[in-house]
Amino acid sequence: MNRLPLEIYNQITSYLTYNEKRKLLLVCRYWHNMIKNGNLFNNFAIKGHHKFKAAALFFENNISHRKQVRSLRLNNSEVGLDYVLNVPAHFPYIKDFVWTHYGAHQDETAINTHTKVIADYWNSLTSFGEVNRHLLSTEILKHGGFRSLTKLTVSFHFRGTSCSSLVQQLANAPQLTHIEFAFPNMALVDLEQLHLNVPQLEILYLSGVVQEEDDSLEGHGLEVVRIADRLTTLRMRNMSSARGGFVLTNAWMSYMAAKYRRLERLTIDGAGMTRGRQDYFESRLKDIVAACPHLTTYKVNLFPMTSRIVSAMDSSQVKLKRVDLIDDTTEDQIQHLLYSRQCHSLETITMNNTQLAPDVLFNALEGFAKLKHVEIECRQRQSVSLDVVLQKLRCLETLKLSTWHIWLDKHAVHTIQTRLRSLVLEKSDIDTADGDVMAFLASTCPNLSKLSIQGQIQDSDKTVFRVEFPYHYFTSIKLDIFGNKYYRVSNQQQTRWYQFCGRKLLGSHQDNQAIPKDQPHVTIVYKGSANLKIGGTDIPNL
C-alpha cells in the first residue's frame, strides 16, 4: 500500500467514510500524513449545532483542508443563511452539497438579495439537496447558479407546498438529468412543465406527492406536447390524492402511458398503495407497459401481475430482467410470467409476504431458465430444504430468504456444484438435526463470497454451530445468532474468542486463555475476509 502512487492511494481511500478514514489515521505515521493531507474531508457530514460550530472553526483555521471537501452534508445544524450561501466559496472544489433545515421560516427577501451576489459560486456544483420551508434552490436557479447541476433533490418539508415556482426555474439548469421531489403538491400541468423545462431528464423520483386536481382537465386529460424520450427511470412512492388516501389517479396514469415511451425501470410502490385498488389500475398499467418496449425492471404493488398486463408486455416486445412481486404473491402471478415470453429473459425475482407452499413456489421458479437472483420473504415461517432449492435453481448467484425454517433433506443429492456467490438468511431458523447446513454450503458453493445469517439454531444435541469455510475468501461475513454468547473466529493463522451480551461485545480473548469450551458457541473459520461483523460489531481482521 505504501508503494502506491499518491493518485491511486487517494482514489482507494476516497470510497471510505470520514469515520473510517479516522481509524486509518491510527495505523502509522505515514498513513496519518497521507490521509490527513490527502482526502480526509473528501466526504464530510455534520449533524447538530455544536458539531457545526466546531467544524466551522476548524475550517476557518485550516484553509488548506477546505480544498479536500468534495461532498458536504449539513443536518439540523441551525447554520445561518450567510454561511450556507457561501459554502461553494468556502470549499472551492465542492461538487455535492446537502442542507437540511427545520428551523424558523427564513426571510424570502434576504435570500433573494444574498443569492444575487453569490450565484456564480454555485455553478461548480453537480449535486444539490435540501429539506427546507422556503427553497433555496428556487432562488439559486432564478439567478443562474446551477449551470453544472446534474442532480437535484428537494424535500418540501411541509405537505401542501406547491412545487410550481421551482418547476418554472428548472430550465436554468441545462445539465440536469436526475430529479427527486418529496412531499410537494403537484398538478399534471406542473409535471408536464417539468419535462418541457428539463427535456434531458433521465431519472425522476416522486415521493409523497399530493396529486392536485385541475378542473380544466376533467374528462379529457392533459395533452402531451412531446414524449419524454430521455427518461429511463421512474419511481413513484406513496402517491396520494388531494381528496385523501394513497392512490395514483386515472389522469396521471393516462398521462404516463402517453408521455413515457423510453422507460427501462418502473417503480410504483408504497405502504398504502395496495389499499383501495381502483378498477382502472389494470387497464392503465397495461397501457403503460404496452408503450414501453425497453422496460427491463417492473416493481409495482399498485395492482397484481395479471395475464392482461403480461400479454401487453409480450405484445410490445418487452424483455424483463427484474420483477418484484409485492404483497402476497400468488401462484397465478408466477404462472402468468412462466407462460409468457418473460420467462426467457427474467434474471431477478423478488417477493414479499408470500404464503405459497415451498414446493409450489420453487417448482415454479425452476421454469425460469436465466434466473440468477432470488429474494423471498414469507408472511409466516415456512420450512424449506436448502439443498433441494439449490439443486432446482443451479444458476443462482444470489439468494436471500427471510422468515424461513432452513434444513437439509437427507434424501437429496449433495454432489451438486452451484454458482452461488451471495447467501442471506434473515430472521430464519437453521435446523442442523438432519445435516450440517454450513458444511453443505462449503462443499457445493465454491464461489460463495458473501454470507449473512440472522436467526437462531435449532439442534439441542449440539453445543457448537460451525460456520467453517476453510478454503473461501469472503468480501463480507455477517452473523447475528440469537441467544449465542461466544464466537470462536479463526483464519487458519490465529484464533480469537469473542464474548457478547445480546448484540453488545463484552470482550475478546486469545484462544489459549481460559474459555468455557463446553458452552454453546459459534465457530467461524475462513481463509480470508474483507469484513466480518458479529451482531452489530465490526470485528478487525486477525
Coordinates of C-alpha atoms in Angstrom, one line a residue:
M1 CA 0.0 0.0 0.0
N2 CA 2.8 2.4 0.8
R3 CA 4.3 1.9 -2.6
L4 CA 1.2 3.0 -4.5
P5 CA 1.3 6.3 -6.4
L6 CA -0.4 9.1 -4.5
E7 CA -3.3 9.4 -7.0
I8 CA -4.2 5.7 -6.7
Y9 CA -3.9 5.8 -2.9
N10 CA -6.3 8.8 -2.7
Q11 CA -8.7 7.1 -5.2
I12 CA -8.9 4.0 -3.0
T13 CA -9.4 5.9 0.3
S14 CA -12.0 8.2 -1.3
Y15 CA -14.5 5.4 -1.0
L16 CA -14.2 5.4 2.8
T17 CA -16.4 7.5 5.1
Y18 CA -14.9 10.2 7.3
N19 CA -15.1 7.9 10.4
E20 CA -13.4 5.0 8.5
K21 CA -10.6 7.3 7.5
R22 CA -10.1 8.5 11.1
K23 CA -9.5 4.9 12.1
L24 CA -6.8 4.6 9.4
L25 CA -5.0 7.6 10.8
L26 CA -4.0 5.4 13.7
V27 CA -2.3 2.8 11.6
C28 CA 1.0 4.5 11.3
R29 CA 2.6 8.0 10.8
Y30 CA 2.9 7.6 7.1
W31 CA -0.8 6.8 6.6
H32 CA -1.7 9.5 9.1
N33 CA 0.1 12.1 7.0
M34 CA -1.1 10.7 3.6
I35 CA -4.8 10.7 4.6
K36 CA -4.9 13.9 6.6
N37 CA -3.2 15.9 3.9
G38 CA -5.0 14.0 1.1
N39 CA -8.7 13.4 1.3
L40 CA -9.7 13.0 5.0
F41 CA -12.5 15.6 4.4
N42 CA -13.5 14.4 0.9
N43 CA -16.9 13.2 2.1
F44 CA -17.9 15.1 5.2
A45 CA -21.2 15.2 7.2
I46 CA -22.1 17.4 10.2
K47 CA -25.1 16.8 12.4
G48 CA -26.2 19.1 15.1
H49 CA -25.4 22.7 16.0
H50 CA -22.4 22.1 18.3
K51 CA -20.6 19.9 15.8
F52 CA -21.2 22.5 13.1
K53 CA -19.7 25.2 15.3
A54 CA -16.6 23.1 15.9
A55 CA -16.3 22.2 12.2
A56 CA -16.7 25.8 11.1
L57 CA -14.0 26.9 13.5
F58 CA -11.7 24.1 12.3
F59 CA -12.1 25.0 8.6
E60 CA -11.7 28.7 9.4
N61 CA -8.3 28.0 10.9
N62 CA -7.2 25.3 8.3
I63 CA -7.8 26.8 4.9
S64 CA -5.8 24.1 3.1
H65 CA -8.3 21.4 4.3
R66 CA -11.2 23.2 2.7
K67 CA -9.8 22.1 -0.7
Q68 CA -10.3 18.5 0.2
V69 CA -14.1 18.7 0.6
R70 CA -16.0 17.3 -2.4
S71 CA -19.2 16.3 -0.6
L72 CA -20.7 18.1 2.4
R73 CA -23.9 17.4 4.4
L74 CA -25.3 19.8 7.0
N75 CA -28.1 18.1 9.0
N76 CA -30.0 20.0 11.7
S77 CA -27.0 22.3 12.2
E78 CA -29.0 25.5 12.6
V79 CA -26.5 27.1 10.3
G80 CA -27.1 30.7 9.2
L81 CA -28.2 31.6 5.7
D82 CA -25.0 33.6 5.1
Y83 CA -22.8 30.6 5.7
V84 CA -24.9 28.3 3.5
L85 CA -24.9 30.7 0.6
N86 CA -21.1 31.0 0.8
V87 CA -20.4 27.2 1.1
P88 CA -19.2 27.0 -2.6
A89 CA -16.9 29.9 -1.9
H90 CA -15.5 28.4 1.4
F91 CA -15.0 25.0 -0.3
P92 CA -13.8 25.7 -3.9
Y93 CA -13.8 22.1 -5.1
I94 CA -17.1 21.0 -3.6
K95 CA -19.4 19.1 -6.0
D96 CA -22.2 17.7 -3.8
F97 CA -24.0 19.7 -1.1
V98 CA -27.0 18.7 1.0
W99 CA -28.6 21.0 3.5
T100 CA -31.4 20.1 6.0
H101 CA -33.1 23.0 7.7
Y102 CA -36.1 22.5 10.0
G103 CA -35.8 25.9 11.7
A104 CA -37.9 29.0 11.6
H105 CA -39.1 30.5 8.3
Q106 CA -36.4 32.5 6.5
D107 CA -36.8 35.9 5.1
E108 CA -37.5 35.4 1.4
T109 CA -36.3 38.9 0.6
A110 CA -33.0 38.3 2.3
I111 CA -32.5 35.0 0.4
N112 CA -33.2 36.8 -2.9
T113 CA -30.8 39.6 -2.1
H114 CA -27.9 37.4 -0.9
T115 CA -28.4 34.9 -3.8
K116 CA -28.0 37.6 -6.5
V117 CA -24.5 38.4 -5.2
I118 CA -23.1 34.8 -4.9
A119 CA -25.0 32.9 -7.6
D120 CA -21.9 32.4 -9.7
Y121 CA -20.2 30.4 -6.9
W122 CA -22.9 27.7 -7.2
N123 CA -22.1 26.9 -10.9
S124 CA -19.4 24.4 -9.9
L125 CA -21.9 22.1 -8.0
T126 CA -23.1 18.9 -9.8
S127 CA -25.5 17.7 -7.0
F128 CA -27.6 19.7 -4.5
G129 CA -30.2 18.6 -2.0
E130 CA -32.3 20.4 0.6
V131 CA -35.0 20.0 3.1
N132 CA -36.4 23.4 3.7
R133 CA -39.5 25.5 4.2
H134 CA -38.5 28.2 1.6
L135 CA -36.5 26.6 -1.1
L136 CA -33.0 28.0 -1.6
S137 CA -32.7 26.1 -4.9
T138 CA -35.5 28.1 -6.5
E139 CA -33.6 31.4 -5.9
I140 CA -30.3 29.9 -7.0
L141 CA -31.9 28.7 -10.2
K142 CA -33.6 32.1 -10.7
H143 CA -30.2 33.8 -10.7
G144 CA -28.4 31.3 -12.9
G145 CA -26.4 29.5 -10.2
F146 CA -26.8 25.8 -11.2
R147 CA -25.4 25.7 -14.7
S148 CA -23.4 22.5 -14.0
L149 CA -26.0 20.8 -11.8
T150 CA -26.9 17.2 -12.8
K151 CA -28.9 16.0 -9.7
L152 CA -31.4 18.0 -7.6
T153 CA -33.1 16.5 -4.5
V154 CA -35.7 18.5 -2.7
S155 CA -38.0 17.7 0.2
F156 CA -40.7 20.3 0.6
H157 CA -40.7 19.7 4.4
F158 CA -44.4 20.6 4.9
R159 CA -47.2 18.9 3.0
G160 CA -49.3 21.3 1.0
T161 CA -46.4 23.2 -0.6
S162 CA -46.7 23.7 -4.3
C163 CA -43.7 22.9 -6.5
S164 CA -44.8 25.2 -9.3
S165 CA -42.3 28.0 -8.6
L166 CA -39.4 25.6 -8.5
V167 CA -40.5 23.8 -11.7
Q168 CA -40.7 27.1 -13.6
Q169 CA -36.9 27.7 -12.9
L170 CA -35.6 24.3 -13.9
A171 CA -34.8 25.4 -17.4
N172 CA -31.9 27.3 -15.9
A173 CA -30.1 24.0 -15.1
P174 CA -29.2 22.8 -18.6
Q175 CA -27.2 19.8 -17.4
L176 CA -29.9 18.4 -15.0
T177 CA -30.6 14.7 -15.6
H178 CA -31.8 13.5 -12.1
I179 CA -34.6 15.0 -10.0
E180 CA -36.1 13.8 -6.7
F181 CA -39.1 15.6 -5.2
A182 CA -40.6 14.6 -1.8
F183 CA -44.0 15.8 -0.4
P184 CA -44.9 18.5 -2.8
N185 CA -48.4 19.4 -4.2
M186 CA -48.2 18.8 -7.9
A187 CA -50.7 19.1 -10.7
L188 CA -50.3 17.4 -14.1
V189 CA -49.5 20.8 -15.7
D190 CA -46.5 21.0 -13.3
L191 CA -45.3 17.6 -14.3
E192 CA -45.6 18.5 -18.0
Q193 CA -43.8 21.8 -17.4
L194 CA -41.1 19.9 -15.6
H195 CA -40.5 17.8 -18.7
L196 CA -40.6 20.8 -21.0
N197 CA -38.1 22.6 -18.9
V198 CA -35.8 19.6 -18.5
P199 CA -36.1 17.6 -21.8
Q200 CA -32.8 15.9 -21.0
L201 CA -34.1 14.3 -17.8
E202 CA -33.2 10.6 -17.3
I203 CA -34.2 9.8 -13.7
L204 CA -37.3 11.0 -11.9
Y205 CA -38.3 10.1 -8.3
L206 CA -41.6 11.4 -6.8
S207 CA -42.4 10.5 -3.2
G208 CA -45.4 11.5 -1.1
V209 CA -46.7 13.7 -3.9
V210 CA -50.3 15.1 -3.5
Q211 CA -51.8 15.0 -7.0
E212 CA -53.7 18.2 -7.4
E213 CA -56.9 18.2 -9.4
D214 CA -57.3 20.6 -12.4
D215 CA -60.9 21.2 -13.2
S216 CA -60.0 22.3 -16.7
L217 CA -58.6 18.8 -17.5
E218 CA -61.7 16.9 -16.2
G219 CA -63.0 14.5 -18.8
H220 CA -60.2 14.9 -21.4
G221 CA -56.9 14.8 -19.6
L222 CA -53.7 16.7 -20.4
E223 CA -52.4 17.0 -23.9
V224 CA -48.8 15.7 -24.1
V225 CA -46.7 18.1 -26.1
R226 CA -43.9 15.6 -26.7
I227 CA -42.8 12.3 -25.1
A228 CA -40.0 12.3 -22.5
D229 CA -37.6 10.4 -24.8
R230 CA -34.6 10.6 -22.4
L231 CA -36.4 9.4 -19.2
T232 CA -35.3 5.8 -18.4
T233 CA -36.1 5.5 -14.7
L234 CA -39.3 6.5 -13.0
R235 CA -40.2 5.9 -9.3
M236 CA -43.4 7.0 -7.7
R237 CA -43.8 6.2 -4.0
N238 CA -46.7 6.8 -1.6
M239 CA -48.6 9.0 -4.1
S240 CA -51.9 10.4 -2.7
S241 CA -54.9 12.3 -4.0
A242 CA -55.9 15.8 -3.0
R243 CA -59.2 14.2 -1.7
G244 CA -57.1 11.9 0.6
G245 CA -55.9 8.4 0.5
F246 CA -53.0 6.7 -1.2
V247 CA -53.7 6.4 -4.9
L248 CA -52.4 7.1 -8.4
T249 CA -55.2 8.9 -10.3
N250 CA -56.6 7.8 -13.6
A251 CA -55.5 11.1 -15.2
W252 CA -51.9 10.7 -14.0
M253 CA -51.7 7.1 -15.2
S254 CA -53.2 8.0 -18.6
Y255 CA -50.6 10.8 -18.9
M256 CA -47.8 8.3 -18.0
A257 CA -48.9 6.0 -20.8
A258 CA -48.8 8.8 -23.3
K259 CA -45.6 10.5 -22.0
Y260 CA -43.1 7.8 -21.1
R261 CA -42.1 5.6 -24.1
R262 CA -38.4 5.0 -23.3
L263 CA -38.7 3.7 -19.7
E264 CA -36.4 0.9 -18.6
R265 CA -37.1 0.9 -14.9
L266 CA -40.6 1.5 -13.5
T267 CA -41.4 1.5 -9.8
I268 CA -44.8 2.4 -8.2
D269 CA -45.0 1.4 -4.6
G270 CA -45.6 2.5 -1.0
A271 CA -47.0 1.3 2.2
G272 CA -50.6 2.3 1.4
M273 CA -50.6 1.9 -2.4
T274 CA -52.3 -1.5 -2.2
R275 CA -55.4 -0.2 -0.3
G276 CA -58.4 0.9 -2.2
R277 CA -57.5 -0.6 -5.6
Q278 CA -59.4 1.0 -8.4
D279 CA -61.0 -0.6 -11.4
Y280 CA -58.8 1.4 -13.9
F281 CA -55.5 0.3 -12.4
E282 CA -55.1 -2.8 -14.5
S283 CA -56.1 -1.1 -17.8
R284 CA -53.8 1.9 -17.2
L285 CA -50.9 -0.4 -16.2
K286 CA -51.5 -2.4 -19.4
D287 CA -51.3 0.8 -21.4
I288 CA -48.1 1.9 -19.7
V289 CA -46.2 -1.3 -20.3
A290 CA -47.5 -1.5 -23.8
A291 CA -46.0 1.9 -24.5
C292 CA -42.5 0.9 -23.1
P293 CA -40.8 -1.7 -25.2
H294 CA -37.5 -1.1 -23.5
L295 CA -38.8 -1.9 -20.0
T296 CA -36.4 -4.2 -18.0
T297 CA -37.5 -3.6 -14.4
Y298 CA -41.1 -3.7 -13.1
K299 CA -41.7 -3.1 -9.4
V300 CA -45.4 -2.2 -9.0
N301 CA -47.6 -3.0 -6.0
L302 CA -50.5 -0.9 -7.3
F303 CA -52.1 -4.0 -8.8
P304 CA -51.2 -7.7 -9.1
M305 CA -49.4 -9.0 -12.1
T306 CA -52.2 -10.3 -14.3
S307 CA -52.4 -12.1 -17.7
R308 CA -53.5 -8.8 -19.4
I309 CA -50.5 -6.9 -18.1
V310 CA -48.1 -9.7 -19.1
S311 CA -49.7 -10.1 -22.5
A312 CA -49.2 -6.3 -23.1
M313 CA -45.5 -6.8 -22.3
D314 CA -45.2 -9.6 -24.7
S315 CA -47.0 -7.7 -27.5
S316 CA -44.7 -4.7 -27.1
Q317 CA -41.6 -6.9 -27.1
V318 CA -40.7 -6.2 -23.5
K319 CA -37.9 -8.4 -22.1
L320 CA -38.0 -8.0 -18.3
K321 CA -34.8 -8.7 -16.4
R322 CA -36.3 -8.0 -13.0
V323 CA -39.7 -8.2 -11.5
D324 CA -40.8 -7.5 -7.9
L325 CA -44.0 -9.4 -6.9
I326 CA -45.1 -7.5 -3.9
D327 CA -47.7 -8.2 -1.2
D328 CA -49.0 -11.8 -1.0
T329 CA -47.5 -13.2 -4.2
T330 CA -49.9 -15.8 -5.7
E331 CA -49.3 -18.8 -7.8
D332 CA -51.3 -17.2 -10.6
Q333 CA -48.8 -14.2 -10.8
I334 CA -45.9 -16.6 -11.2
Q335 CA -47.7 -18.7 -13.7
H336 CA -48.6 -15.7 -15.9
L337 CA -44.9 -14.9 -16.1
L338 CA -43.9 -18.5 -16.6
Y339 CA -46.1 -19.0 -19.6
S340 CA -45.1 -15.7 -21.2
R341 CA -42.0 -14.6 -23.1
Q342 CA -40.7 -13.0 -19.9
C343 CA -39.7 -16.4 -18.6
H344 CA -36.8 -16.4 -21.1
S345 CA -35.3 -13.1 -20.0
L346 CA -36.0 -12.7 -16.3
E347 CA -32.9 -12.8 -14.1
T348 CA -34.2 -11.4 -10.8
I349 CA -37.4 -12.1 -8.9
T350 CA -38.2 -10.7 -5.5
M351 CA -41.3 -11.5 -3.4
N352 CA -42.5 -10.4 0.0
N353 CA -45.4 -11.5 2.2
T354 CA -45.8 -14.7 0.2
Q355 CA -47.9 -17.6 1.6
L356 CA -47.2 -20.0 -1.2
A357 CA -46.2 -23.6 -0.3
P358 CA -42.4 -24.0 -0.7
D359 CA -42.8 -27.0 -3.2
V360 CA -45.2 -25.0 -5.4
L361 CA -43.0 -21.9 -5.2
F362 CA -39.6 -23.4 -6.0
N363 CA -41.1 -25.8 -8.6
A364 CA -42.4 -22.7 -10.4
L365 CA -39.2 -20.8 -10.1
E366 CA -37.3 -23.7 -11.7
G367 CA -39.0 -22.8 -15.0
F368 CA -37.1 -19.5 -15.3
A369 CA -34.0 -20.6 -17.3
K370 CA -31.9 -17.4 -16.7
L371 CA -32.8 -16.8 -13.1
K372 CA -29.8 -15.6 -11.1
H373 CA -31.1 -13.6 -8.2
V374 CA -34.0 -14.5 -5.9
E375 CA -35.3 -12.8 -2.8
I376 CA -38.3 -14.3 -0.9
E377 CA -39.9 -13.2 2.3
C378 CA -42.6 -15.3 3.9
R379 CA -45.6 -13.8 5.8
Q380 CA -45.5 -16.8 8.2
R381 CA -42.4 -19.0 8.7
Q382 CA -42.3 -22.0 6.4
S383 CA -39.9 -24.9 6.1
V384 CA -37.6 -25.4 3.1
S385 CA -34.8 -27.7 2.3
L386 CA -31.8 -25.6 1.2
D387 CA -30.2 -28.4 -0.8
V388 CA -33.3 -29.0 -2.8
V389 CA -33.7 -25.3 -3.6
L390 CA -30.1 -25.1 -4.9
Q391 CA -30.5 -28.3 -6.8
K392 CA -33.5 -26.8 -8.6
L393 CA -32.0 -23.4 -9.2
R394 CA -28.5 -24.2 -10.1
C395 CA -27.8 -20.9 -12.0
L396 CA -28.5 -18.8 -8.9
E397 CA -25.8 -16.3 -8.0
T398 CA -27.6 -14.5 -5.1
L399 CA -30.2 -15.9 -2.7
K400 CA -32.0 -14.1 0.1
L401 CA -34.5 -15.9 2.3
S402 CA -36.4 -14.1 5.0
T403 CA -38.6 -15.7 7.7
W404 CA -37.9 -19.4 6.8
H405 CA -37.1 -22.6 8.6
I406 CA -33.9 -23.9 6.9
W407 CA -32.9 -27.6 6.9
L408 CA -31.3 -30.3 4.7
D409 CA -33.1 -33.2 3.0
K410 CA -31.4 -36.5 3.9
H411 CA -32.5 -38.0 0.6
A412 CA -31.4 -35.1 -1.6
V413 CA -28.3 -35.4 -3.8
H414 CA -25.4 -33.4 -2.2
T415 CA -22.9 -33.7 -5.1
I416 CA -24.1 -30.6 -6.9
Q417 CA -21.9 -27.6 -7.7
T418 CA -23.7 -24.2 -7.7
R419 CA -22.8 -20.7 -8.9
L420 CA -24.0 -19.1 -5.6
R421 CA -21.9 -16.0 -4.7
S422 CA -24.1 -14.4 -2.0
L423 CA -26.4 -16.0 0.6
V424 CA -28.6 -14.1 3.1
L425 CA -30.7 -15.9 5.7
E426 CA -32.7 -13.3 7.6
K427 CA -35.0 -13.9 10.6
S428 CA -34.6 -17.6 9.9
D429 CA -34.3 -20.8 11.9
I430 CA -31.5 -23.2 10.9
D431 CA -32.1 -26.8 11.7
T432 CA -28.9 -28.9 11.7
A433 CA -30.5 -32.1 13.1
D434 CA -30.7 -33.8 9.6
G435 CA -27.4 -32.4 8.2
D436 CA -24.8 -29.7 8.6
V437 CA -26.1 -26.8 6.5
M438 CA -22.9 -24.8 6.6
A439 CA -20.7 -27.9 5.6
F440 CA -23.1 -28.5 2.7
L441 CA -22.6 -24.8 1.5
A442 CA -18.9 -25.0 1.9
S443 CA -18.7 -28.1 -0.4
T444 CA -21.3 -27.1 -3.0
C445 CA -20.7 -23.3 -3.3
P446 CA -17.1 -22.8 -4.1
N447 CA -17.7 -19.2 -5.3
L448 CA -19.6 -18.1 -2.2
S449 CA -18.1 -14.7 -1.1
K450 CA -20.9 -13.1 0.9
L451 CA -22.6 -14.8 3.8
S452 CA -25.2 -13.2 6.1
I453 CA -27.1 -15.1 8.8
Q454 CA -29.6 -13.7 11.2
G455 CA -31.7 -16.1 13.3
Q456 CA -31.4 -19.0 15.7
I457 CA -30.0 -22.5 15.6
Q458 CA -32.3 -25.4 16.3
D459 CA -30.4 -28.5 17.5
S460 CA -30.5 -29.2 21.2
D461 CA -27.9 -32.0 20.9
K462 CA -25.1 -29.9 19.6
T463 CA -23.2 -27.1 21.5
V464 CA -21.3 -25.9 18.5
F465 CA -22.7 -24.3 15.4
R466 CA -19.9 -24.5 12.8
V467 CA -19.6 -21.8 10.1
E468 CA -16.5 -23.3 8.6
F469 CA -15.3 -22.4 5.1
P470 CA -11.5 -23.1 5.3
Y471 CA -10.9 -22.6 1.5
H472 CA -13.1 -19.5 0.9
Y473 CA -12.2 -15.8 0.6
F474 CA -15.1 -13.6 1.6
T475 CA -15.9 -10.0 0.9
S476 CA -18.4 -10.0 3.8
I477 CA -19.5 -12.2 6.7
K478 CA -22.3 -11.1 8.9
L479 CA -23.6 -13.3 11.8
D480 CA -26.3 -12.5 14.3
I481 CA -27.2 -15.8 16.1
F482 CA -29.9 -15.1 18.6
G483 CA -29.1 -16.2 22.2
N484 CA -25.4 -17.0 21.5
K485 CA -22.8 -15.5 23.8
Y486 CA -19.5 -16.9 22.4
Y487 CA -17.9 -16.8 18.9
R488 CA -14.6 -18.5 18.1
V489 CA -13.0 -16.9 15.0
S490 CA -10.1 -18.4 13.1
N491 CA -8.5 -17.6 9.7
Q492 CA -6.1 -20.6 10.0
Q493 CA -3.3 -18.3 11.2
Q494 CA -4.6 -17.4 14.6
T495 CA -7.8 -17.8 16.6
R496 CA -9.6 -15.5 18.9
W497 CA -12.7 -15.7 21.1
Y498 CA -15.4 -13.0 21.4
Q499 CA -17.9 -12.7 24.1
F500 CA -21.3 -10.9 23.6
C501 CA -24.2 -9.9 25.7
G502 CA -27.1 -9.7 23.2
R503 CA -25.6 -7.8 20.3
K504 CA -23.0 -5.9 22.5
L505 CA -19.4 -7.0 22.5
L506 CA -18.1 -7.5 26.1
G507 CA -14.5 -8.6 25.3
S508 CA -12.2 -10.8 23.3
H509 CA -9.6 -13.4 24.4
Q510 CA -6.7 -15.4 22.9
D511 CA -7.5 -19.0 22.0
N512 CA -5.2 -20.3 24.7
Q513 CA -6.9 -18.4 27.5
A514 CA -9.5 -20.0 29.8
I515 CA -12.7 -20.2 27.8
P516 CA -15.7 -22.4 28.8
K517 CA -15.3 -24.8 25.9
D518 CA -18.4 -26.7 26.9
Q519 CA -20.5 -23.6 26.5
P520 CA -22.7 -23.4 23.3
H521 CA -20.8 -21.2 20.8
V522 CA -20.4 -20.5 17.1
T523 CA -17.1 -21.3 15.5
I524 CA -16.1 -19.3 12.4
V525 CA -13.3 -20.5 10.0
Y526 CA -12.4 -18.8 6.8
K527 CA -9.3 -18.3 4.6
G528 CA -9.8 -14.6 4.3
S529 CA -12.5 -12.0 4.8
A530 CA -12.5 -8.2 4.0
N531 CA -15.3 -7.6 6.5
L532 CA -16.6 -9.6 9.5
K533 CA -19.5 -8.4 11.5
I534 CA -20.9 -10.2 14.6
G535 CA -24.1 -8.8 16.0
G536 CA -23.7 -5.1 15.4
T537 CA -19.9 -5.1 15.9
D538 CA -17.2 -4.9 13.2
I539 CA -14.5 -7.5 14.1
P540 CA -11.0 -6.5 13.0
N541 CA -9.1 -8.8 10.7
L542 CA -6.9 -11.3 12.6

